[in-house]
PDB file of C-alpha atoms in Angstrom:
ATOM      1  CA  UNK P  26       0.000   0.000   0.000  1.00  0.00           C
ATOM      2  CA  UNK P  27       2.648   2.530   1.018  1.00  0.00           C
ATOM      3  CA  UNK P  28       4.400   2.166  -2.325  1.00  0.00           C
ATOM      4  CA  UNK P  29       1.337   3.793  -3.956  1.00  0.00           C
ATOM      5  CA  UNK P  30       1.501   6.878  -1.727  1.00  0.00           C
ATOM      6  CA  UNK P  31       3.705   9.737  -2.858  1.00  0.00           C
ATOM      7  CA  UNK P  32       3.425  11.597   0.449  1.00  0.00           C
ATOM      8  CA  UNK P  33       1.318  12.101   3.535  1.00  0.00           C
ATOM      9  CA  UNK P  34      -0.360  15.414   4.229  1.00  0.00           C
ATOM     10  CA  UNK P  35      -2.451  14.790   7.356  1.00  0.00           C
ATOM     11  CA  UNK P  36      -5.770  16.609   7.513  1.00  0.00           C
ATOM     12  CA  UNK P  37      -7.249  17.464  10.925  1.00  0.00           C
ATOM     13  CA  UNK P  38     -10.750  17.064   9.513  1.00  0.00           C
ATOM     14  CA  UNK P  39     -11.904  13.633  10.641  1.00  0.00           C
ATOM     15  CA  UNK P  40     -13.609  11.811  13.471  1.00  0.00           C
ATOM     16  CA  UNK P  41     -14.471   8.235  14.415  1.00  0.00           C
ATOM     17  CA  UNK P  42     -16.563   5.983  12.201  1.00  0.00           C
ATOM     18  CA  UNK P  43     -19.965   4.715  13.291  1.00  0.00           C
ATOM     19  CA  UNK P  44     -20.364   2.140  10.493  1.00  0.00           C
ATOM     20  CA  UNK P  45     -18.175  -0.476   8.831  1.00  0.00           C
ATOM     21  CA  UNK P  46     -16.566   0.511   5.537  1.00  0.00           C
ATOM     22  CA  UNK P  47     -18.655  -0.674   2.583  1.00  0.00           C
ATOM     23  CA  UNK P  48     -18.256   2.029  -0.097  1.00  0.00           C
ATOM     24  CA  UNK P  49     -15.848   4.206  -2.034  1.00  0.00           C
ATOM     25  CA  UNK P  50     -16.952   7.665  -3.156  1.00  0.00           C
ATOM     26  CA  UNK P  51     -15.067   9.340  -6.019  1.00  0.00           C
ATOM     27  CA  UNK P  52     -14.939  13.128  -6.314  1.00  0.00           C
ATOM     28  CA  UNK P  53     -13.340  15.833  -8.371  1.00  0.00           C
ATOM     29  CA  UNK P  54     -11.828  18.706  -6.421  1.00  0.00           C
ATOM     30  CA  UNK P  55     -13.711  21.408  -8.350  1.00  0.00           C
ATOM     31  CA  UNK P  56     -11.167  24.128  -7.604  1.00  0.00           C
ATOM     32  CA  UNK P  57      -8.837  26.174  -9.782  1.00  0.00           C
ATOM     33  CA  UNK P  58      -5.730  24.245  -8.773  1.00  0.00           C
ATOM     34  CA  UNK P  59      -4.676  21.089  -7.005  1.00  0.00           C
ATOM     35  CA  UNK P  60      -2.728  23.092  -4.455  1.00  0.00           C
ATOM     36  CA  UNK P  61      -5.802  25.147  -3.573  1.00  0.00           C
ATOM     37  CA  UNK P  62      -7.774  21.936  -3.125  1.00  0.00           C
ATOM     38  CA  UNK P  63      -5.085  20.384  -0.934  1.00  0.00           C
ATOM     39  CA  UNK P  64      -4.948  23.461   1.276  1.00  0.00           C
ATOM     40  CA  UNK P  65      -8.710  23.440   1.714  1.00  0.00           C
ATOM     41  CA  UNK P  66      -8.808  19.730   2.526  1.00  0.00           C
ATOM     42  CA  UNK P  67      -6.253  20.346   5.276  1.00  0.00           C
ATOM     43  CA  UNK P  68      -7.770  23.580   6.616  1.00  0.00           C
ATOM     44  CA  UNK P  69      -9.579  22.998   9.924  1.00  0.00           C
ATOM     45  CA  UNK P  70     -11.860  25.947   9.214  1.00  0.00           C
ATOM     46  CA  UNK P  71     -13.119  24.333   5.986  1.00  0.00           C
ATOM     47  CA  UNK P  72     -14.289  21.176   7.786  1.00  0.00           C
ATOM     48  CA  UNK P  73     -13.852  19.046   4.657  1.00  0.00           C
ATOM     49  CA  UNK P  74     -11.401  16.267   3.864  1.00  0.00           C
ATOM     50  CA  UNK P  75     -10.939  12.978   2.043  1.00  0.00           C
ATOM     51  CA  UNK P  76      -8.788   9.934   2.561  1.00  0.00           C
ATOM     52  CA  UNK P  77      -6.781  10.405  -0.630  1.00  0.00           C
ATOM     53  CA  UNK P  78      -6.064  13.067  -3.242  1.00  0.00           C
ATOM     54  CA  UNK P  79      -4.802  12.170  -6.721  1.00  0.00           C
ATOM     55  CA  UNK P  80      -2.930  14.988  -8.447  1.00  0.00           C
ATOM     56  CA  UNK P  81      -2.966  15.538 -12.209  1.00  0.00           C
ATOM     57  CA  UNK P  82       0.458  13.912 -12.569  1.00  0.00           C
ATOM     58  CA  UNK P  83      -0.834  10.791 -10.793  1.00  0.00           C
ATOM     59  CA  UNK P  84       0.828  11.376  -7.431  1.00  0.00           C
ATOM     60  CA  UNK P  85      -1.283  10.102  -4.535  1.00  0.00           C
ATOM     61  CA  UNK P  86      -1.459  12.064  -1.283  1.00  0.00           C
ATOM     62  CA  UNK P  87      -2.837  10.434   1.855  1.00  0.00           C
ATOM     63  CA  UNK P  88      -4.847  12.841   4.005  1.00  0.00           C
ATOM     64  CA  UNK P  89      -6.840  10.734   6.487  1.00  0.00           C
ATOM     65  CA  UNK P  90      -6.219   7.128   7.644  1.00  0.00           C
ATOM     66  CA  UNK P  91      -8.744   4.707   6.164  1.00  0.00           C
ATOM     67  CA  UNK P  92      -9.997   3.631   9.582  1.00  0.00           C
ATOM     68  CA  UNK P  93     -11.112   7.211  10.331  1.00  0.00           C
ATOM     69  CA  UNK P  94     -14.209   9.049   9.091  1.00  0.00           C
ATOM     70  CA  UNK P  95     -13.213  11.736   6.596  1.00  0.00           C
ATOM     71  CA  UNK P  96     -15.646  14.535   5.763  1.00  0.00           C
ATOM     72  CA  UNK P  97     -16.112  14.302   2.009  1.00  0.00           C
ATOM     73  CA  UNK P  98     -19.672  13.250   1.200  1.00  0.00           C
ATOM     74  CA  UNK P  99     -21.760  15.746   3.178  1.00  0.00           C
ATOM     75  CA  UNK P 100     -25.507  15.214   3.182  1.00  0.00           C
ATOM     76  CA  UNK P 101     -25.823  12.043   1.157  1.00  0.00           C
ATOM     77  CA  UNK P 102     -27.502   8.650   0.764  1.00  0.00           C
ATOM     78  CA  UNK P 103     -26.742   5.296  -0.817  1.00  0.00           C
ATOM     79  CA  UNK P 104     -28.612   1.998  -0.490  1.00  0.00           C
ATOM     80  CA  UNK P 105     -30.247   3.001   2.780  1.00  0.00           C
ATOM     81  CA  UNK P 106     -27.115   4.529   4.311  1.00  0.00           C
ATOM     82  CA  UNK P 107     -27.495   8.167   5.356  1.00  0.00           C
ATOM     83  CA  UNK P 108     -24.116   8.523   7.093  1.00  0.00           C
ATOM     84  CA  UNK P 109     -22.088   7.901   3.937  1.00  0.00           C
ATOM     85  CA  UNK P 110     -18.968   9.410   5.502  1.00  0.00           C
ATOM     86  CA  UNK P 111     -18.976   6.691   8.162  1.00  0.00           C
ATOM     87  CA  UNK P 112     -19.372   3.919   5.592  1.00  0.00           C
ATOM     88  CA  UNK P 113     -17.004   5.110   2.876  1.00  0.00           C
ATOM     89  CA  UNK P 114     -13.502   5.886   1.698  1.00  0.00           C
ATOM     90  CA  UNK P 115     -13.335   9.229  -0.115  1.00  0.00           C
ATOM     91  CA  UNK P 116     -10.967   9.838  -3.040  1.00  0.00           C
ATOM     92  CA  UNK P 117     -10.565  13.351  -4.459  1.00  0.00           C
ATOM     93  CA  UNK P 118      -9.206  13.604  -8.012  1.00  0.00           C
ATOM     94  CA  UNK P 119      -7.788  16.963  -9.033  1.00  0.00           C
ATOM     95  CA  UNK P 120      -9.939  18.537 -11.751  1.00  0.00           C
ATOM     96  CA  UNK P 121     -11.303  22.106 -11.967  1.00  0.00           C
ATOM     97  CA  UNK P 122     -14.820  20.775 -12.364  1.00  0.00           C
ATOM     98  CA  UNK P 123     -17.800  22.344 -14.064  1.00  0.00           C
ATOM     99  CA  UNK P 124     -17.266  25.736 -12.429  1.00  0.00           C
ATOM    100  CA  UNK P 125     -13.648  26.292 -13.476  1.00  0.00           C
ATOM    101  CA  UNK P 126     -13.249  24.523 -16.813  1.00  0.00           C
ATOM    102  CA  UNK P 127     -14.165  20.858 -16.577  1.00  0.00           C
ATOM    103  CA  UNK P 128     -11.868  18.644 -18.618  1.00  0.00           C
ATOM    104  CA  UNK P 129     -11.017  14.950 -19.026  1.00  0.00           C
ATOM    105  CA  UNK P 130      -9.075  13.309 -16.230  1.00  0.00           C
ATOM    106  CA  UNK P 131      -5.463  12.591 -17.051  1.00  0.00           C
ATOM    107  CA  UNK P 132      -4.140   9.171 -17.992  1.00  0.00           C
ATOM    108  CA  UNK P 133      -1.766   9.396 -15.031  1.00  0.00           C
ATOM    109  CA  UNK P 134      -4.690   9.934 -12.665  1.00  0.00           C
ATOM    110  CA  UNK P 135      -6.549   6.879 -13.936  1.00  0.00           C
ATOM    111  CA  UNK P 136      -3.385   4.776 -13.795  1.00  0.00           C
ATOM    112  CA  UNK P 137      -2.893   5.799 -10.171  1.00  0.00           C
ATOM    113  CA  UNK P 138      -6.540   5.294  -9.243  1.00  0.00           C
ATOM    114  CA  UNK P 139      -6.782   1.682 -10.427  1.00  0.00           C
ATOM    115  CA  UNK P 140      -4.286   0.102  -7.976  1.00  0.00           C
ATOM    116  CA  UNK P 141      -5.291   2.462  -5.161  1.00  0.00           C
ATOM    117  CA  UNK P 142      -8.951   1.538  -5.555  1.00  0.00           C
ATOM    118  CA  UNK P 143      -8.203  -2.166  -6.002  1.00  0.00           C
ATOM    119  CA  UNK P 144      -6.309  -2.226  -2.722  1.00  0.00           C
ATOM    120  CA  UNK P 145      -9.076  -0.411  -0.847  1.00  0.00           C
ATOM    121  CA  UNK P 146     -11.725  -2.766  -2.202  1.00  0.00           C
ATOM    122  CA  UNK P 147      -9.708  -5.841  -1.288  1.00  0.00           C
ATOM    123  CA  UNK P 148      -8.938  -4.625   2.237  1.00  0.00           C
ATOM    124  CA  UNK P 149     -12.547  -3.750   3.023  1.00  0.00           C
ATOM    125  CA  UNK P 150     -14.384  -6.305   0.888  1.00  0.00           C
ATOM    126  CA  UNK P 151     -16.193  -3.621  -1.139  1.00  0.00           C
ATOM    127  CA  UNK P 152     -18.412  -4.674  -4.038  1.00  0.00           C
ATOM    128  CA  UNK P 153     -18.038  -2.920  -7.419  1.00  0.00           C
ATOM    129  CA  UNK P 154     -21.656  -1.712  -7.109  1.00  0.00           C
ATOM    130  CA  UNK P 155     -20.596   0.344  -4.093  1.00  0.00           C
ATOM    131  CA  UNK P 156     -17.925   2.292  -5.946  1.00  0.00           C
ATOM    132  CA  UNK P 157     -19.877   5.452  -6.712  1.00  0.00           C
ATOM    133  CA  UNK P 158     -19.545   9.102  -7.595  1.00  0.00           C
ATOM    134  CA  UNK P 159     -20.383  12.017  -5.352  1.00  0.00           C
ATOM    135  CA  UNK P 160     -23.299  12.809  -7.659  1.00  0.00           C
ATOM    136  CA  UNK P 161     -24.677   9.303  -7.083  1.00  0.00           C
ATOM    137  CA  UNK P 162     -24.893   9.787  -3.318  1.00  0.00           C
ATOM    138  CA  UNK P 163     -25.941  13.466  -3.454  1.00  0.00           C
ATOM    139  CA  UNK P 164     -27.824  13.871  -6.753  1.00  0.00           C
ATOM    140  CA  UNK P 165     -29.559  17.122  -5.843  1.00  0.00           C
ATOM    141  CA  UNK P 166     -26.306  18.826  -4.820  1.00  0.00           C
ATOM    142  CA  UNK P 167     -23.349  17.431  -6.741  1.00  0.00           C
ATOM    143  CA  UNK P 168     -22.132  16.708 -10.287  1.00  0.00           C
ATOM    144  CA  UNK P 169     -18.748  15.126  -9.606  1.00  0.00           C
ATOM    145  CA  UNK P 170     -16.775  13.322 -10.806  1.00  0.00           C
ATOM    146  CA  UNK P 171     -18.935  14.120 -13.809  1.00  0.00           C
ATOM    147  CA  UNK P 172     -19.713  12.853 -17.265  1.00  0.00           C
ATOM    148  CA  UNK P 173     -16.066  12.867 -18.417  1.00  0.00           C
ATOM    149  CA  UNK P 174     -14.919  10.433 -15.768  1.00  0.00           C
ATOM    150  CA  UNK P 175     -13.822   7.111 -17.311  1.00  0.00           C
ATOM    151  CA  UNK P 176     -15.901   4.602 -15.366  1.00  0.00           C
ATOM    152  CA  UNK P 177     -15.305   1.978 -18.023  1.00  0.00           C
ATOM    153  CA  UNK P 178     -11.598   1.944 -17.192  1.00  0.00           C
ATOM    154  CA  UNK P 179     -12.507   0.866 -13.663  1.00  0.00           C
ATOM    155  CA  UNK P 180     -15.100  -1.589 -14.958  1.00  0.00           C
ATOM    156  CA  UNK P 181     -12.486  -3.350 -17.106  1.00  0.00           C
ATOM    157  CA  UNK P 182     -10.623  -4.233 -13.909  1.00  0.00           C
ATOM    158  CA  UNK P 183     -13.756  -5.259 -12.034  1.00  0.00           C
ATOM    159  CA  UNK P 184     -13.601  -2.136  -9.866  1.00  0.00           C
ATOM    160  CA  UNK P 185     -16.983  -0.644 -10.849  1.00  0.00           C
ATOM    161  CA  UNK P 186     -20.152  -1.794 -12.548  1.00  0.00           C
ATOM    162  CA  UNK P 187     -19.813  -1.771 -16.337  1.00  0.00           C
ATOM    163  CA  UNK P 188     -22.413   0.083 -18.369  1.00  0.00           C
ATOM    164  CA  UNK P 189     -24.687  -2.496 -19.983  1.00  0.00           C
ATOM    165  CA  UNK P 190     -25.831  -2.441 -23.587  1.00  0.00           C
ATOM    166  CA  UNK P 191     -29.598  -2.914 -23.428  1.00  0.00           C
ATOM    167  CA  UNK P 192     -31.121  -4.929 -26.237  1.00  0.00           C
ATOM    168  CA  UNK P 193     -34.536  -3.274 -25.963  1.00  0.00           C
ATOM    169  CA  UNK P 194     -36.050  -0.058 -24.702  1.00  0.00           C
ATOM    170  CA  UNK P 195     -38.011  -0.416 -21.481  1.00  0.00           C
ATOM    171  CA  UNK P 196     -40.845   2.060 -21.205  1.00  0.00           C
ATOM    172  CA  UNK P 197     -42.493   2.392 -17.789  1.00  0.00           C
ATOM    173  CA  UNK P 198     -46.231   3.014 -18.023  1.00  0.00           C
ATOM    174  CA  UNK P 199     -46.087   3.669 -14.285  1.00  0.00           C
ATOM    175  CA  UNK P 200     -43.036   5.845 -13.485  1.00  0.00           C
ATOM    176  CA  UNK P 201     -43.432   4.862  -9.848  1.00  0.00           C
ATOM    177  CA  UNK P 202     -42.110   1.392 -10.663  1.00  0.00           C
ATOM    178  CA  UNK P 203     -38.994   2.925 -12.199  1.00  0.00           C
ATOM    179  CA  UNK P 204     -38.324   5.096  -9.164  1.00  0.00           C
ATOM    180  CA  UNK P 205     -38.801   2.177  -6.776  1.00  0.00           C
ATOM    181  CA  UNK P 206     -36.192   0.303  -8.824  1.00  0.00           C
ATOM    182  CA  UNK P 207     -33.875   3.319  -8.844  1.00  0.00           C
ATOM    183  CA  UNK P 208     -34.160   3.544  -5.062  1.00  0.00           C
ATOM    184  CA  UNK P 209     -33.494  -0.172  -4.783  1.00  0.00           C
ATOM    185  CA  UNK P 210     -30.382   0.310  -6.895  1.00  0.00           C
ATOM    186  CA  UNK P 211     -29.165   2.893  -4.394  1.00  0.00           C
ATOM    187  CA  UNK P 212     -30.287   6.421  -5.249  1.00  0.00           C
ATOM    188  CA  UNK P 213     -32.090   8.981  -3.141  1.00  0.00           C
ATOM    189  CA  UNK P 214     -35.255   9.616  -5.181  1.00  0.00           C
ATOM    190  CA  UNK P 215     -36.664  12.500  -3.132  1.00  0.00           C
ATOM    191  CA  UNK P 216     -35.785  14.803  -6.062  1.00  0.00           C
ATOM    192  CA  UNK P 217     -36.765  12.594  -8.965  1.00  0.00           C
ATOM    193  CA  UNK P 218     -35.343  14.702 -11.795  1.00  0.00           C
ATOM    194  CA  UNK P 219     -32.040  15.027  -9.946  1.00  0.00           C
ATOM    195  CA  UNK P 220     -31.918  11.266  -9.380  1.00  0.00           C
ATOM    196  CA  UNK P 221     -32.447  10.562 -13.084  1.00  0.00           C
ATOM    197  CA  UNK P 222     -29.832  13.181 -13.981  1.00  0.00           C
ATOM    198  CA  UNK P 223     -27.287  11.574 -11.677  1.00  0.00           C
ATOM    199  CA  UNK P 224     -28.067   8.135 -13.089  1.00  0.00           C
ATOM    200  CA  UNK P 225     -27.631   9.450 -16.637  1.00  0.00           C
ATOM    201  CA  UNK P 226     -24.377  11.214 -15.765  1.00  0.00           C
ATOM    202  CA  UNK P 227     -23.023   7.900 -14.518  1.00  0.00           C
ATOM    203  CA  UNK P 228     -24.478   5.423 -17.017  1.00  0.00           C
ATOM    204  CA  UNK P 229     -25.528   7.468 -20.081  1.00  0.00           C
ATOM    205  CA  UNK P 230     -23.373  10.577 -20.169  1.00  0.00           C
ATOM    206  CA  UNK P 231     -24.020  11.412 -23.827  1.00  0.00           C
ATOM    207  CA  UNK P 232     -27.582  12.576 -22.960  1.00  0.00           C
ATOM    208  CA  UNK P 233     -28.152  14.168 -19.560  1.00  0.00           C
ATOM    209  CA  UNK P 234     -31.609  15.714 -19.487  1.00  0.00           C
ATOM    210  CA  UNK P 235     -33.246  14.404 -16.310  1.00  0.00           C
ATOM    211  CA  UNK P 236     -36.002  12.738 -18.345  1.00  0.00           C
ATOM    212  CA  UNK P 237     -37.145   9.148 -18.014  1.00  0.00           C
ATOM    213  CA  UNK P 238     -37.040   7.338 -21.353  1.00  0.00           C
ATOM    214  CA  UNK P 239     -36.870   3.777 -22.629  1.00  0.00           C
ATOM    215  CA  UNK P 240     -33.088   3.639 -22.709  1.00  0.00           C
ATOM    216  CA  UNK P 241     -32.786   4.813 -19.106  1.00  0.00           C
ATOM    217  CA  UNK P 242     -35.375   2.246 -18.029  1.00  0.00           C
ATOM    218  CA  UNK P 243     -33.543  -0.550 -19.847  1.00  0.00           C
ATOM    219  CA  UNK P 244     -30.175   0.460 -18.396  1.00  0.00           C
ATOM    220  CA  UNK P 245     -31.519   0.341 -14.860  1.00  0.00           C
ATOM    221  CA  UNK P 246     -33.150  -3.051 -15.444  1.00  0.00           C
ATOM    222  CA  UNK P 247     -29.905  -4.549 -16.772  1.00  0.00           C
ATOM    223  CA  UNK P 248     -27.855  -3.008 -13.971  1.00  0.00           C
ATOM    224  CA  UNK P 249     -30.079  -4.404 -11.250  1.00  0.00           C
ATOM    225  CA  UNK P 250     -29.822  -7.890 -12.731  1.00  0.00           C
ATOM    226  CA  UNK P 251     -26.025  -7.636 -13.098  1.00  0.00           C
ATOM    227  CA  UNK P 252     -25.580  -6.312  -9.563  1.00  0.00           C
ATOM    228  CA  UNK P 253     -27.785  -8.920  -7.964  1.00  0.00           C
ATOM    229  CA  UNK P 254     -26.015 -11.730  -9.809  1.00  0.00           C
ATOM    230  CA  UNK P 255     -22.584 -10.381  -8.847  1.00  0.00           C
ATOM    231  CA  UNK P 256     -23.540  -9.989  -5.201  1.00  0.00           C
ATOM    232  CA  UNK P 257     -24.824 -13.552  -5.057  1.00  0.00           C
ATOM    233  CA  UNK P 258     -21.179 -14.648  -5.144  1.00  0.00           C
ATOM    234  CA  UNK P 259     -18.960 -14.515  -2.106  1.00  0.00           C
ATOM    235  CA  UNK P 260     -16.540 -11.568  -2.260  1.00  0.00           C
ATOM    236  CA  UNK P 261     -13.725 -13.989  -1.449  1.00  0.00           C
ATOM    237  CA  UNK P 262     -14.281 -15.679  -4.792  1.00  0.00           C
ATOM    238  CA  UNK P 263     -11.149 -16.329  -6.818  1.00  0.00           C
ATOM    239  CA  UNK P 264     -12.043 -13.610  -9.322  1.00  0.00           C
ATOM    240  CA  UNK P 265     -12.097 -10.889  -6.687  1.00  0.00           C
ATOM    241  CA  UNK P 266      -8.624 -11.781  -5.484  1.00  0.00           C
ATOM    242  CA  UNK P 267      -7.231 -10.871  -8.912  1.00  0.00           C
ATOM    243  CA  UNK P 268      -7.684  -7.178  -8.064  1.00  0.00           C
ATOM    244  CA  UNK P 269      -5.845  -7.129  -4.754  1.00  0.00           C
ATOM    245  CA  UNK P 270      -2.379  -5.610  -4.459  1.00  0.00           C
TER     246      UNK P 270
END
């Protein structure tokens, strides 16, 4: 693990966990520079932090020990968990975000993220379905890591759910059934348009309009099947061990 860390920059912004670790939440920093983001994550007055920060050149900075509760998710929800900070590892990836000139993440960042994430998942027995973006756990408030994040890179290594290719469109005559399924998948559906937008940003980034359509319905159906099948296997299965470091 230590060989992946370029340096430690301890943040004072943490407290004790109240839940076991079961998730990873990925963020972009959304500030004009990586240095500005690092300073804020270590500023006690800001009251924000993460466990790791990945700079644009791929260097990994450790801010908070994994066993501690970093303050990265804020008001959030995933699969019934409302204290996401207690249940998750937070990884900040340097990117100016939508406010300051959103751009693709660097190859070096993705190359650094893969082994870092694989190690975290192996240590804490985290399922790929619980590797999520900040926008997934806070759809009404957040957009990160955004539509340019390369989720399929992670999926190729078994570190996130792959985006399915639905064979048919699935139109919901009763939208309530769709939203019950979306909530079952993990999302907070209290703001329905925001929940659809977050789902699209993650699984159909080419069209993000907050509207329920047949492709969105089919994607969710396929994802629920794939997740339930994957989680029917023990996480100690031989395939999972391939991703440990």
